[in-house]
XYZ file of C-alpha atoms in Angstrom:
786
model
C -31.317 -21.325 9.127
C -28.750 -21.104 11.921
C -26.430 -18.162 12.293
C -23.462 -20.364 11.384
C -25.221 -21.572 8.246
C -25.778 -17.950 7.271
C -22.108 -17.184 7.762
C -21.093 -20.206 5.687
C -23.181 -18.991 2.776
C -21.535 -15.592 2.859
C -18.489 -15.131 5.089
C -18.285 -11.403 4.421
C -21.906 -10.492 5.017
C -22.893 -9.293 8.477
C -25.189 -11.365 10.707
C -27.359 -10.166 13.523
C -25.947 -12.825 15.867
C -22.314 -12.404 14.909
C -20.957 -12.559 18.439
C -22.745 -15.868 19.008
C -21.339 -17.128 15.722
C -17.756 -16.479 16.739
C -18.393 -18.008 20.157
C -19.631 -21.179 18.458
C -16.594 -21.197 16.181
C -14.210 -20.795 19.111
C -15.864 -23.699 20.929
C -15.570 -25.916 17.875
C -11.967 -24.992 17.332
C -11.232 -25.709 20.956
C -12.597 -29.206 20.522
C -10.833 -29.947 17.259
C -7.754 -28.306 15.834
C -8.516 -29.859 12.456
C -11.773 -27.934 12.029
C -10.514 -25.776 9.187
C -8.829 -28.695 7.436
C -12.005 -30.766 7.372
C -14.002 -27.838 6.051
C -11.965 -27.781 2.866
C -13.375 -26.267 -0.296
C -11.975 -26.010 -3.784
C -11.930 -22.311 -4.516
C -9.211 -22.969 -7.057
C -12.234 -23.931 -9.117
C -14.701 -21.143 -9.867
C -17.771 -23.189 -8.949
C -16.684 -23.858 -5.360
C -18.688 -22.942 -2.279
C -17.567 -20.424 0.323
C -16.123 -21.247 3.685
C -16.124 -20.029 7.228
C -13.970 -17.245 8.545
C -10.961 -17.587 10.738
C -9.301 -16.489 13.891
C -7.665 -13.134 13.832
C -4.005 -13.046 14.634
C -3.333 -9.925 16.645
C -0.463 -7.692 15.778
C 2.671 -8.500 17.693
C 3.699 -5.956 20.292
C 7.160 -4.492 19.922
C 9.469 -3.745 22.816
C 9.717 -0.119 23.846
C 13.413 -0.051 22.977
C 12.558 -0.945 19.362
C 9.685 1.578 19.267
C 11.998 4.340 20.485
C 14.645 3.389 17.909
C 12.018 3.573 15.171
C 10.746 6.889 16.575
C 14.290 8.265 16.297
C 14.625 6.959 12.716
C 11.251 8.403 11.747
C 12.453 11.908 12.589
C 14.994 11.665 9.781
C 12.720 9.994 7.249
C 9.213 11.414 7.792
C 9.551 14.952 9.130
C 12.166 16.497 6.893
C 9.496 17.947 4.605
C 7.141 19.448 7.173
C 10.156 20.424 9.296
C 11.675 22.638 6.597
C 8.434 24.505 5.867
C 9.485 27.481 8.075
C 12.003 28.277 5.306
C 9.291 29.650 3.033
C 5.804 29.807 4.627
C 5.667 33.492 5.632
C 7.297 34.596 2.363
C 4.775 32.532 0.358
C 1.834 33.880 2.382
C 2.633 37.612 2.314
C 3.463 37.809 -1.399
C 2.404 41.488 -1.497
C 3.940 42.474 1.816
C 2.389 43.004 5.266
C -0.338 45.663 5.182
C -1.396 45.567 8.852
C 0.525 44.499 11.939
C -2.316 42.280 13.148
C -2.195 40.366 9.857
C 0.856 38.622 11.301
C -1.242 37.432 14.245
C -3.995 36.271 11.881
C -1.574 34.199 9.793
C 0.174 32.807 12.908
C -3.226 31.793 14.277
C -4.081 30.014 11.003
C -0.708 28.219 11.010
C -1.190 27.117 14.621
C -4.692 25.720 14.121
C -3.858 24.180 10.731
C -0.874 22.249 12.150
C -2.930 21.226 15.183
C -6.013 20.116 13.232
C -4.468 18.312 10.259
C -1.034 16.816 11.033
C -1.650 16.318 14.770
C -5.345 15.501 15.276
C -6.308 14.166 11.843
C -3.217 12.192 10.879
C -1.479 11.271 14.132
C -4.580 10.403 16.152
C -7.178 9.427 13.510
C -5.733 8.459 10.116
C -2.902 6.359 11.558
C -5.577 4.154 13.152
C -6.705 3.242 9.625
C -3.419 1.488 8.864
C -3.640 -1.877 7.141
C -1.714 -4.269 9.411
C 0.898 -1.571 9.884
C 0.905 -0.207 6.321
C -0.299 3.274 5.378
C -1.113 5.277 2.271
C -4.052 5.679 -0.072
C -4.013 2.046 -1.193
C -4.018 0.867 2.435
C -7.326 2.690 2.948
C -8.660 1.209 -0.285
C -7.642 -2.324 0.716
C -9.450 -1.966 4.048
C -12.650 -0.996 2.251
C -12.218 -3.829 -0.279
C -11.857 -6.424 2.477
C -14.937 -5.272 4.328
C -17.209 -4.704 1.327
C -16.990 -6.466 -2.020
C -16.031 -3.367 -3.981
C -12.600 -4.465 -5.226
C -12.087 -5.008 -8.937
C -9.313 -7.578 -8.457
C -10.594 -10.618 -10.399
C -8.589 -13.327 -8.595
C -10.487 -13.165 -5.301
C -11.219 -16.490 -3.557
C -13.281 -17.610 -0.600
C -10.102 -18.985 1.041
C -8.545 -15.501 1.014
C -10.616 -14.656 4.081
C -9.008 -17.639 5.815
C -5.693 -15.786 6.097
C -5.229 -14.578 9.667
C -4.401 -10.969 8.721
C -7.454 -10.696 6.474
C -10.081 -10.162 9.160
C -10.667 -6.667 10.420
C -10.809 -5.842 14.105
C -14.418 -4.736 14.122
C -16.355 -3.255 17.029
C -19.213 -5.508 18.097
C -21.962 -2.893 17.736
C -23.723 -3.036 14.371
C -25.387 0.004 12.905
C -27.909 -0.015 10.083
C -26.297 2.868 8.225
C -23.071 0.850 7.830
C -24.982 -2.017 6.240
C -26.893 0.310 3.924
C -23.729 2.077 2.772
C -21.946 -1.236 2.300
C -24.844 -2.617 0.258
C -24.980 0.454 -1.973
C -21.247 0.276 -2.672
C -21.369 -3.448 -3.444
C -24.304 -3.097 -5.840
C -22.993 -0.091 -7.733
C -20.429 -0.635 -10.492
C -20.046 3.148 -10.722
C -19.141 3.340 -7.017
C -16.556 0.563 -7.375
C -14.880 2.288 -10.327
C -15.068 5.666 -8.585
C -13.321 4.280 -5.475
C -10.547 2.808 -7.606
C -10.127 6.034 -9.592
C -9.882 8.313 -6.538
C -7.417 5.849 -5.010
C -5.300 6.056 -8.160
C -5.637 9.852 -8.106
C -4.478 10.033 -4.492
C -1.546 7.755 -5.252
C -0.590 9.843 -8.281
C -0.730 13.039 -6.227
C 1.551 11.591 -3.543
C 4.062 10.640 -6.237
C 3.747 14.163 -7.661
C 4.377 15.472 -4.150
C 7.511 13.318 -4.076
C 8.744 15.165 -7.163
C 8.016 18.699 -5.916
C 9.249 18.319 -2.321
C 12.970 18.000 -3.174
C 12.781 20.913 -5.594
C 11.237 23.504 -3.276
C 13.134 22.383 -0.154
C 16.628 22.455 -1.638
C 16.037 25.689 -3.599
C 14.712 27.443 -0.461
C 17.702 26.449 1.639
C 20.283 27.307 -1.004
C 18.685 30.732 -1.445
C 20.140 31.732 1.922
C 23.646 31.948 0.478
C 22.629 35.124 -1.393
C 22.331 36.879 1.969
C 26.119 36.845 2.403
C 27.314 36.455 -1.172
C 25.605 38.841 -3.573
C 27.546 37.469 -6.563
C 25.622 34.195 -6.299
C 23.013 34.292 -9.076
C 19.758 32.335 -9.202
C 21.051 30.197 -12.067
C 24.056 29.103 -10.021
C 21.765 28.233 -7.095
C 19.605 26.152 -9.439
C 22.563 24.115 -10.723
C 23.944 23.553 -7.214
C 20.478 22.383 -6.153
C 20.336 19.944 -9.095
C 23.710 18.465 -8.131
C 22.522 17.970 -4.544
C 19.292 16.306 -5.737
C 21.162 13.849 -7.960
C 23.374 12.832 -5.016
C 20.301 12.349 -2.819
C 18.668 9.927 -5.248
C 21.936 8.049 -5.665
C 22.010 7.087 -1.965
C 18.447 5.712 -1.919
C 19.667 2.229 -2.800
C 21.248 1.918 0.653
C 17.747 1.757 2.159
C 15.547 3.651 4.617
C 17.200 1.983 7.610
C 20.676 3.381 6.929
C 19.350 6.655 5.501
C 17.168 7.122 8.593
C 19.997 6.622 11.076
C 22.181 8.984 9.049
C 19.570 11.731 8.671
C 17.819 11.552 12.064
C 20.581 13.322 14.063
C 20.675 16.163 11.519
C 16.902 16.690 11.657
C 17.036 16.559 15.469
C 19.652 19.336 15.382
C 17.448 21.221 12.917
C 14.404 21.030 15.188
C 16.539 22.086 18.157
C 17.834 25.101 16.222
C 14.499 26.335 14.871
C 12.791 25.743 18.236
C 15.558 27.486 20.168
C 15.758 30.441 17.762
C 11.963 30.665 17.936
C 12.089 31.004 21.719
C 14.885 33.594 21.412
C 12.925 35.741 18.923
C 9.719 35.347 20.925
C 11.349 36.686 24.100
C 13.452 39.376 22.377
C 10.965 40.965 19.964
C 7.278 40.560 20.866
C 6.001 37.989 23.391
C 2.461 39.322 22.882
C 2.110 37.231 19.696
C 0.882 34.504 22.037
C -2.475 36.270 21.579
C -2.709 34.482 18.206
C -4.114 31.472 20.015
C -7.387 33.413 19.873
C -9.032 32.382 16.532
C -10.763 35.779 16.390
C -7.579 37.120 14.755
C -8.278 34.830 11.779
C -11.737 36.360 11.364
C -10.325 39.896 11.564
C -7.643 38.964 8.989
C -10.290 37.882 6.496
C -12.407 40.975 7.183
C -9.478 43.272 6.424
C -8.064 41.490 3.366
C -11.099 39.638 1.912
C -10.062 37.982 -1.391
C -6.341 38.515 -0.744
C -6.705 36.638 2.557
C -8.368 33.728 0.742
C -5.592 33.642 -1.892
C -2.932 33.757 0.852
C -4.208 30.417 2.182
C -2.126 28.850 -0.585
C 0.941 30.003 1.352
C -0.347 28.990 4.787
C -1.030 25.433 3.618
C 2.691 25.005 2.873
C 3.142 24.769 6.664
C 1.739 21.216 6.471
C 3.520 19.965 3.371
C 4.727 16.431 3.787
C 1.952 15.543 6.218
C 0.830 12.663 3.997
C 4.262 11.129 4.615
C 3.136 10.522 8.207
C 0.684 7.966 6.858
C 2.423 6.791 3.697
C 5.660 5.995 5.570
C 4.133 4.363 8.648
C 4.921 0.940 7.114
C 8.620 1.747 7.478
C 8.067 2.257 11.210
C 5.109 1.746 13.581
C 2.078 3.821 14.529
C 3.292 4.301 18.090
C 6.792 5.395 17.019
C 5.370 8.012 14.629
C 2.996 9.323 17.307
C 5.832 9.640 19.816
C 8.175 11.480 17.464
C 5.444 13.873 16.280
C 4.137 14.794 19.715
C 7.487 15.097 21.502
C 9.746 16.633 18.860
C 8.172 17.828 15.615
C 4.994 19.578 16.764
C 6.565 21.627 19.614
C 9.534 22.675 17.451
C 7.315 23.854 14.575
C 4.985 25.866 16.817
C 7.971 27.553 18.479
C 9.593 28.294 15.096
C 6.506 29.958 13.570
C 5.780 31.866 16.785
C 9.356 33.191 16.897
C 9.232 34.290 13.249
C 5.935 36.086 13.899
C 7.537 37.948 16.834
C 10.444 38.974 14.589
C 8.082 40.185 11.838
C 6.133 42.377 14.278
C 9.284 44.515 14.526
C 10.633 43.965 10.972
C 7.644 43.824 8.614
C 9.772 44.833 5.610
C 11.900 41.673 5.931
C 9.014 39.275 5.320
C 10.500 37.926 2.066
C 13.617 36.693 3.911
C 12.022 35.975 7.276
C 13.842 32.755 8.032
C 17.452 33.823 7.448
C 16.983 37.409 8.688
C 15.557 36.174 12.003
C 18.657 34.073 12.760
C 21.025 35.664 15.353
C 24.328 36.664 13.720
C 26.700 34.114 15.325
C 24.366 31.257 14.378
C 23.928 32.195 10.711
C 26.499 29.893 9.121
C 25.821 26.891 11.374
C 22.119 27.378 10.691
C 22.706 27.670 6.939
C 24.633 24.388 6.851
C 21.957 22.597 8.892
C 19.189 24.157 6.739
C 20.781 22.863 3.536
C 21.234 19.416 5.101
C 17.643 19.421 6.423
C 16.228 20.466 3.061
C 18.047 17.590 1.394
C 16.627 15.232 3.991
C 13.148 16.737 3.521
C 12.998 14.983 0.186
C 13.500 11.612 1.885
C 10.030 11.606 3.423
C 8.155 11.704 0.132
C 10.673 9.500 -1.688
C 10.200 6.751 0.921
C 6.439 7.279 0.806
C 6.459 7.015 -2.984
C 8.261 3.661 -2.837
C 5.736 2.344 -0.310
C 2.567 3.295 -2.190
C 3.922 2.087 -5.544
C 4.689 -1.270 -3.935
C 1.081 -1.431 -2.731
C -0.431 -0.446 -6.085
C 1.859 -2.907 -7.874
C 0.648 -5.787 -5.727
C -3.003 -4.864 -6.300
C -2.627 -4.949 -10.086
C -2.727 -1.166 -10.488
C 0.866 -0.489 -11.533
C 3.186 -2.020 -14.158
C 5.795 -4.561 -13.070
C 8.860 -3.031 -11.444
C 11.545 -4.511 -9.222
C 10.998 -4.010 -5.473
C 14.108 -4.367 -3.301
C 13.652 -4.921 0.445
C 16.544 -3.015 1.970
C 16.329 -4.046 5.616
C 16.340 -7.498 7.223
C 15.704 -5.900 10.608
C 12.610 -3.835 9.818
C 9.822 -4.920 7.477
C 8.343 -2.566 4.902
C 11.510 -0.679 3.970
C 11.817 -0.878 0.197
C 13.639 0.651 -2.762
C 12.401 0.643 -6.375
C 15.259 1.368 -8.834
C 13.137 2.334 -11.865
C 10.911 4.688 -9.865
C 13.918 6.245 -8.134
C 15.481 7.001 -11.531
C 12.285 8.545 -12.935
C 11.778 10.657 -9.805
C 15.312 11.988 -10.139
C 14.746 12.994 -13.773
C 11.443 14.676 -12.893
C 13.017 16.616 -9.997
C 15.882 17.827 -12.157
C 13.426 18.896 -14.878
C 11.156 20.831 -12.488
C 14.067 22.552 -10.731
C 15.683 23.595 -14.011
C 12.357 24.690 -15.513
C 10.703 26.629 -12.668
C 13.881 27.937 -10.958
C 12.055 29.834 -8.145
C 10.339 28.566 -4.997
C 7.308 30.821 -5.581
C 6.332 29.032 -8.822
C 7.042 25.591 -7.388
C 5.058 26.550 -4.256
C 1.946 27.176 -6.360
C 2.219 23.650 -7.768
C 3.156 22.160 -4.419
C 0.032 23.369 -2.619
C -2.349 21.618 -5.028
C -0.596 18.257 -4.649
C -0.615 18.511 -0.833
C -4.266 19.494 -0.376
C -5.612 17.130 -3.043
C -4.110 14.102 -1.278
C -5.426 15.237 2.111
C -8.945 15.713 0.732
C -8.980 12.271 -0.922
C -7.670 10.675 2.280
C -10.519 12.297 4.219
C -13.072 10.964 1.709
C -11.868 7.365 2.111
C -11.531 7.806 5.868
C -15.195 8.829 6.212
C -16.212 5.562 4.483
C -14.020 3.617 6.918
C -15.492 5.494 9.892
C -19.039 4.635 8.861
C -18.633 1.095 7.510
C -15.751 -0.416 9.477
C -15.233 1.527 12.691
C -18.992 2.147 13.178
C -18.115 5.590 14.519
C -20.888 7.566 16.171
C -22.577 9.694 13.498
C -22.027 12.852 15.559
C -18.239 12.393 15.401
C -18.361 11.681 11.651
C -20.337 14.885 11.051
C -17.935 16.826 13.306
C -14.958 15.492 11.330
C -16.506 16.518 8.010
C -17.592 19.959 9.238
C -14.327 20.866 10.956
C -11.434 19.123 9.207
C -13.215 18.482 5.887
C -14.341 22.095 5.501
C -10.845 23.392 6.329
C -9.303 21.171 3.653
C -11.895 22.194 1.052
C -11.218 25.856 1.847
C -7.497 25.320 1.285
C -8.216 23.354 -1.901
C -10.282 26.215 -3.347
C -7.421 28.612 -2.642
C -4.637 26.557 -4.233
C -6.740 25.855 -7.328
C -6.914 29.628 -7.867
C -3.206 29.492 -8.807
C -3.728 26.785 -11.416
C -2.284 28.859 -14.257
C 0.710 29.979 -12.134
C 2.260 26.527 -11.853
C -0.627 24.703 -10.218
C -1.160 22.682 -13.374
C 2.088 20.743 -12.810
C 0.902 18.204 -10.172
C -2.333 17.706 -12.088
C -0.300 16.973 -15.226
C 1.824 14.472 -13.256
C -1.334 12.882 -11.866
C -2.927 12.644 -15.319
C 0.111 10.829 -16.741
C 0.410 8.432 -13.799
C -3.330 7.745 -13.685
C -3.304 6.960 -17.406
C -0.513 4.414 -16.911
C -2.249 2.878 -13.894
C -5.666 2.755 -15.559
C -4.320 1.182 -18.767
C -2.408 -1.473 -16.851
C -5.266 -2.299 -14.468
C -7.901 -2.374 -17.222
C -5.996 -4.746 -19.512
C -4.876 -6.836 -16.521
C -8.539 -7.490 -15.687
C -9.435 -8.142 -19.339
C -6.626 -10.738 -19.589
C -7.762 -12.453 -16.444
C -11.366 -12.743 -17.564
C -10.206 -14.039 -20.960
C -8.275 -16.829 -19.235
C -11.265 -17.513 -17.015
C -13.581 -17.845 -20.018
C -11.124 -20.108 -21.870
C -9.768 -22.150 -18.967
C -9.226 -25.888 -19.331
C -12.272 -27.565 -17.773
C -12.084 -30.789 -15.755
C -13.625 -32.756 -18.619
C -11.188 -31.287 -21.133
C -8.243 -32.037 -18.838
C -9.309 -35.680 -18.487
C -9.647 -35.894 -22.251
C -6.156 -34.477 -22.737
C -4.575 -36.797 -20.189
C -6.201 -39.923 -21.668
C -4.434 -39.140 -24.927
C -1.577 -41.624 -25.278
C 0.441 -39.376 -27.589
C 2.279 -37.505 -24.833
C 4.953 -38.944 -22.573
C 6.048 -38.302 -18.965
C 9.584 -37.151 -18.259
C 11.292 -37.064 -14.842
C 11.315 -33.775 -12.976
C 9.050 -31.227 -11.290
C 7.535 -28.472 -13.429
C 6.084 -25.234 -12.059
C 3.686 -23.649 -14.536
C 3.163 -19.975 -13.661
C -0.123 -18.273 -14.440
C -2.221 -15.412 -13.067
C -5.373 -17.555 -13.261
C -6.448 -18.845 -9.858
C -9.765 -20.534 -10.645
C -8.776 -23.415 -12.931
C -6.102 -24.456 -15.413
C -5.030 -21.668 -17.837
C -5.640 -22.033 -21.596
C -1.921 -21.706 -22.288
C -1.458 -25.231 -20.863
C -3.433 -26.712 -23.767
C -1.340 -24.597 -26.144
C 1.834 -25.944 -24.488
C 0.788 -29.599 -24.879
C -0.167 -29.029 -28.508
C 3.446 -28.058 -29.218
C 5.342 -30.140 -26.646
C 3.884 -33.636 -26.240
C 5.462 -34.278 -22.863
C 4.618 -33.705 -19.210
C 6.966 -33.764 -16.231
C 6.358 -36.487 -13.666
C 5.023 -33.862 -11.211
C 3.318 -30.698 -12.440
C 2.262 -27.777 -10.228
C 0.195 -24.892 -11.631
C 1.415 -21.908 -9.619
C -0.705 -18.751 -9.362
C 1.119 -15.930 -7.593
C -1.534 -13.531 -6.343
C -1.734 -10.581 -3.996
C -4.361 -10.162 -1.312
C -5.671 -6.745 -0.244
C -3.731 -7.033 3.020
C -0.188 -6.001 3.893
C 1.274 -9.373 4.944
C 0.417 -13.064 4.629
C 2.052 -15.406 7.197
C 4.395 -17.900 5.519
C 2.515 -20.861 6.974
C -0.684 -19.634 5.271
C 0.878 -18.604 1.968
C 0.432 -21.805 -0.072
C -3.020 -23.125 -0.945
C -2.904 -26.512 -2.733
C -5.506 -28.589 -4.543
C -5.124 -31.854 -6.477
C -6.099 -32.191 -10.131
C -7.767 -35.547 -10.762
C -7.060 -38.248 -11.729
C -4.555 -38.424 -8.869
C -2.257 -40.818 -10.760
C -1.101 -37.862 -12.898
C 0.495 -36.098 -9.899
C -0.815 -32.731 -11.046
C -1.541 -30.017 -8.473
C -2.755 -26.448 -8.384
C -1.212 -23.958 -5.979
C -2.174 -20.365 -5.173
C 0.775 -18.559 -3.601
C -0.687 -15.654 -1.690
C 1.257 -12.521 -0.808
C 0.383 -9.307 0.944
C 1.362 -6.118 -0.827
C 4.456 -5.678 1.359
C 5.696 -9.281 1.322
C 8.952 -10.298 -0.357
C 8.362 -12.103 -3.679
C 11.852 -12.800 -4.952
C 12.945 -15.518 -2.551
C 14.763 -17.621 -5.171
C 15.651 -21.128 -3.959
C 13.782 -20.745 -0.655
C 10.545 -20.376 -2.629
C 11.067 -23.710 -4.383
C 12.035 -25.490 -1.186
C 9.111 -24.030 0.770
C 6.672 -24.974 -1.992
C 7.993 -28.560 -1.969
C 7.621 -28.862 1.816
C 4.090 -27.453 1.694
C 3.243 -29.855 -1.138
C 4.354 -32.806 0.994
C 2.229 -31.576 3.886
C -0.741 -31.209 1.544
C -0.302 -34.782 0.257
C -0.387 -36.095 3.832
C -3.406 -33.991 4.712
C -5.218 -34.807 1.462
C -4.763 -38.561 1.920
C -5.881 -38.368 5.551
C -8.953 -36.357 4.594
C -9.790 -38.820 1.831
C -9.637 -41.670 4.375
C -11.891 -39.746 6.746
C -14.400 -39.202 3.954
C -14.296 -42.881 3.045
C -14.895 -43.900 6.663
C -17.822 -41.498 6.887
C -19.511 -42.919 3.816
C -17.654 -40.861 1.189
C -19.481 -37.672 2.141
C -17.714 -35.178 -0.041
C -20.218 -32.322 -0.157
C -19.167 -29.287 1.890
C -22.440 -29.104 3.828
C -22.093 -32.741 4.887
C -18.516 -32.182 5.970
C -19.620 -29.238 8.076
C -22.380 -31.291 9.706
C -19.865 -33.993 10.584
C -17.585 -31.393 12.135
C -20.379 -30.002 14.261
C -20.921 -33.480 15.778
C -18.483 -33.185 18.692
C -18.316 -36.945 19.223
C -17.349 -37.529 15.585
C -14.750 -34.746 15.794
C -13.148 -36.389 18.811
C -13.107 -39.811 17.120
C -11.531 -38.373 13.958
C -8.867 -36.607 15.969
C -8.005 -39.725 17.920
C -7.905 -41.685 14.665
C -5.317 -39.300 13.246
C -3.250 -39.358 16.440
C -3.215 -43.160 16.548
C -1.709 -43.177 13.059
C -2.874 -44.557 9.772
C -2.873 -48.183 8.811
C 0.277 -49.615 7.262
C -1.288 -49.676 3.829
C -2.387 -46.017 3.990
C 1.001 -44.942 5.349
C 2.737 -46.782 2.533
C 0.623 -45.008 -0.120
C 1.463 -41.608 1.351
C 5.131 -42.496 1.734
C 5.414 -43.617 -1.884
C 3.737 -40.475 -3.202
C 5.969 -38.189 -1.151
C 9.024 -40.175 -2.244
C 7.898 -39.823 -5.871
C 7.624 -36.028 -5.472
C 11.064 -35.891 -3.830
C 12.575 -37.882 -6.708
C 10.976 -35.498 -9.185
C 12.495 -32.592 -7.257
C 15.942 -34.181 -7.355
C 15.602 -34.847 -11.088
C 15.320 -31.095 -11.604
C 12.872 -28.201 -11.347
C 11.688 -26.425 -14.493
C 9.837 -23.110 -14.427
C 7.294 -22.723 -17.230
C 6.234 -19.077 -17.594
C 3.340 -17.995 -19.769
C 4.243 -14.913 -21.808
C 0.967 -13.736 -23.260
C 0.765 -11.242 -26.097
C -2.512 -9.355 -26.027
C -4.201 -7.714 -29.001
C -7.592 -6.147 -29.497
C -10.114 -8.622 -30.895
C -11.592 -8.413 -34.361
C -14.212 -5.713 -34.658
C -12.865 -3.785 -31.649
C -13.415 -0.033 -31.582
C -10.646 2.525 -32.017
C -10.558 3.246 -28.253
C -10.038 -0.406 -27.368
C -7.317 -0.773 -30.017
C -5.439 2.252 -28.674
C -5.795 0.955 -25.108
C -4.534 -2.586 -25.802
C -2.470 -2.550 -28.998
C -0.573 0.656 -28.347
C -0.762 1.930 -24.751
C -0.590 -1.389 -22.863
C 1.910 -3.083 -25.167
C 4.158 -0.004 -25.107
C 4.211 -0.058 -21.298
C 4.783 -3.823 -21.210
C 7.720 -3.749 -23.631
C 9.527 -1.167 -21.512
C 9.153 -2.967 -18.202
C 10.482 -6.077 -16.510
C 9.307 -9.515 -17.552
C 7.829 -11.998 -15.093
C 11.017 -14.058 -14.753
C 13.018 -10.950 -13.834
C 10.507 -9.782 -11.253
C 10.541 -13.164 -9.477
C 14.233 -13.812 -10.267
C 13.640 -17.220 -11.881
C 16.980 -18.833 -12.870
C 17.427 -18.670 -16.661
C 18.899 -22.186 -16.843
C 15.615 -23.642 -15.583
C 13.235 -21.291 -17.400
C 10.936 -22.180 -20.299
C 8.699 -19.480 -21.770
C 5.423 -20.444 -23.413
C 3.951 -17.840 -25.737
C 0.318 -17.365 -26.710
C -1.735 -14.527 -28.189
C -4.950 -13.412 -26.482
C -7.547 -11.543 -28.511
C -9.379 -9.412 -25.969
């Protein structure tokens, strides 16, 4: 068997001669641009064979002016959270006061190495490389793994999915046996597949929980500074002022990340300038010798002196890196390069200077540790700094809010989140989205937490768990990517686990110690969100497999169409269904009640691929349903998880144009098959393609034009479709009610009859998500017993 034959049988499996395979493919494609068209398969039918891969379309390079603009915007959107951490880190770490002067150096040393190891080295230089065509977040990591190894639980996968240019991974050429072994184990283990999905859901839930806690602790910390100059200001008043600020923040989200970023970026730049400048001032004025903290030996001495208390205090130190996950989750709003530039040139230096300056101040004023930030501000700068601190704390919430929108959009597209409306807020920059329902729920949750906890110390205990949990889960998925996809040298993988992994596990053990002091809150959020996601994903897969088991077979369709009891009416009907492989059972139900078919019928399956974007020219995949006289087609409309779905009239027009192109291509291919002896089997088609002489003849034949008779047939069919379009387009949407089947257990009944149906009734319907015009909408109902 040749290496190409092996690749045809399984386009995802590795081959030992993969480089030679791609060289052969490139040569073939150079000889004949129609290579992929001739090698057509019908994966819209379950029994189809698999096809060859594709050429990878490299990511388009942006101009430096655009990268710098995005870097400036990212300062306002991404770094507000981590940038405002100096407000409360030392106070949260030394909860019992400073017992030894060198403890300050030990904590400063931990802060320095933690910020350097995790936000800078791990996220900026390692994790950002694992972006999925520019998108970040937990689901981006999961989608990368799903594309490389068959571990995804999405039931609508097709062989043609790998034909999309963004689908292929940029793999290094060296192949290592351990990658193949790990890949094989994951693919053959149902437990591993479910475990990957669950930890992905858990990571997503934790990021959303982080998005709830960030606004609360940031705004409360900043507003607490007003008590320094106005003793009559009580904690209750501060809480209510904070709630009012939070409500206003969520109200402006609908204007989009683009406008919010340009508005907030200058303020955060001023904030970083202030904290960096004040840090330098305090460093020079009070104790420049704190620079000794670069020696990690002070960390060891700190633990020797304080033992268990030092371990517990790690829960405060870890707050110095809160919001780090936003670096990755929000990268889709910007670019990798822009985030790297803004972190290395602005954020990292300013934070190191701020913490160093506060440590210098504390060496001379140990008793002021609970108000370190405001007490260390020089007198004339107090009020300007207070105003900027309040503004920066408000902006800090933006990082996790934007990140929450991004990861929910990803999970929604991959069938792991209930239907919600996604609004793309920028025509200039892709990936900037706003989700009204989620924004409203986040606002309610933030108001509830702020009113309930009231103090930053209690919220800080909860905050730490959410932050470290997400980082640990990201590291777990990243190690899989390092081994399977990047083929990273095993020494570097072990070094990553031993250094960064062990640090994160140490922090995780510390924050879990405060579980009963507020740490339960993010876990409660995660449990609720994971329940919703699991219920939706589980029933979504059950529905799909039900339709697959009860689909209308080719024989049944021919039997239905030979029935003379139904009539044809003018117009083009689009029948929406989630089923990709075949005709859905609801079609038979429709004909049983409405004995009429439109002159042109297209079964539309809108599906999401585990990639961020699908090029428009590759979005529509058509196949004809025979007999051809019926003018019935199947169409899979493929989106990435960041693509715009609600395109209204442009969707209809684009589908029509692609249908016309398919008709031309399909007729041409049929003529080629007839001239070659009606060789319709895929293997035979491939053999014909590999005959370079035949390829050249076929190409010349197409360029010379078809015969008058063939051209007339194509022209008439296209004209017929155009007339159907002009007669009117009707959208037929299947609204399926699902119930647990007879004899189902109590768990299954609760899952389907109560949990899933409750979620479904309180969310948007299909026509609202895709903005189908009501005047041209027909809903077809059917009950599925799962």
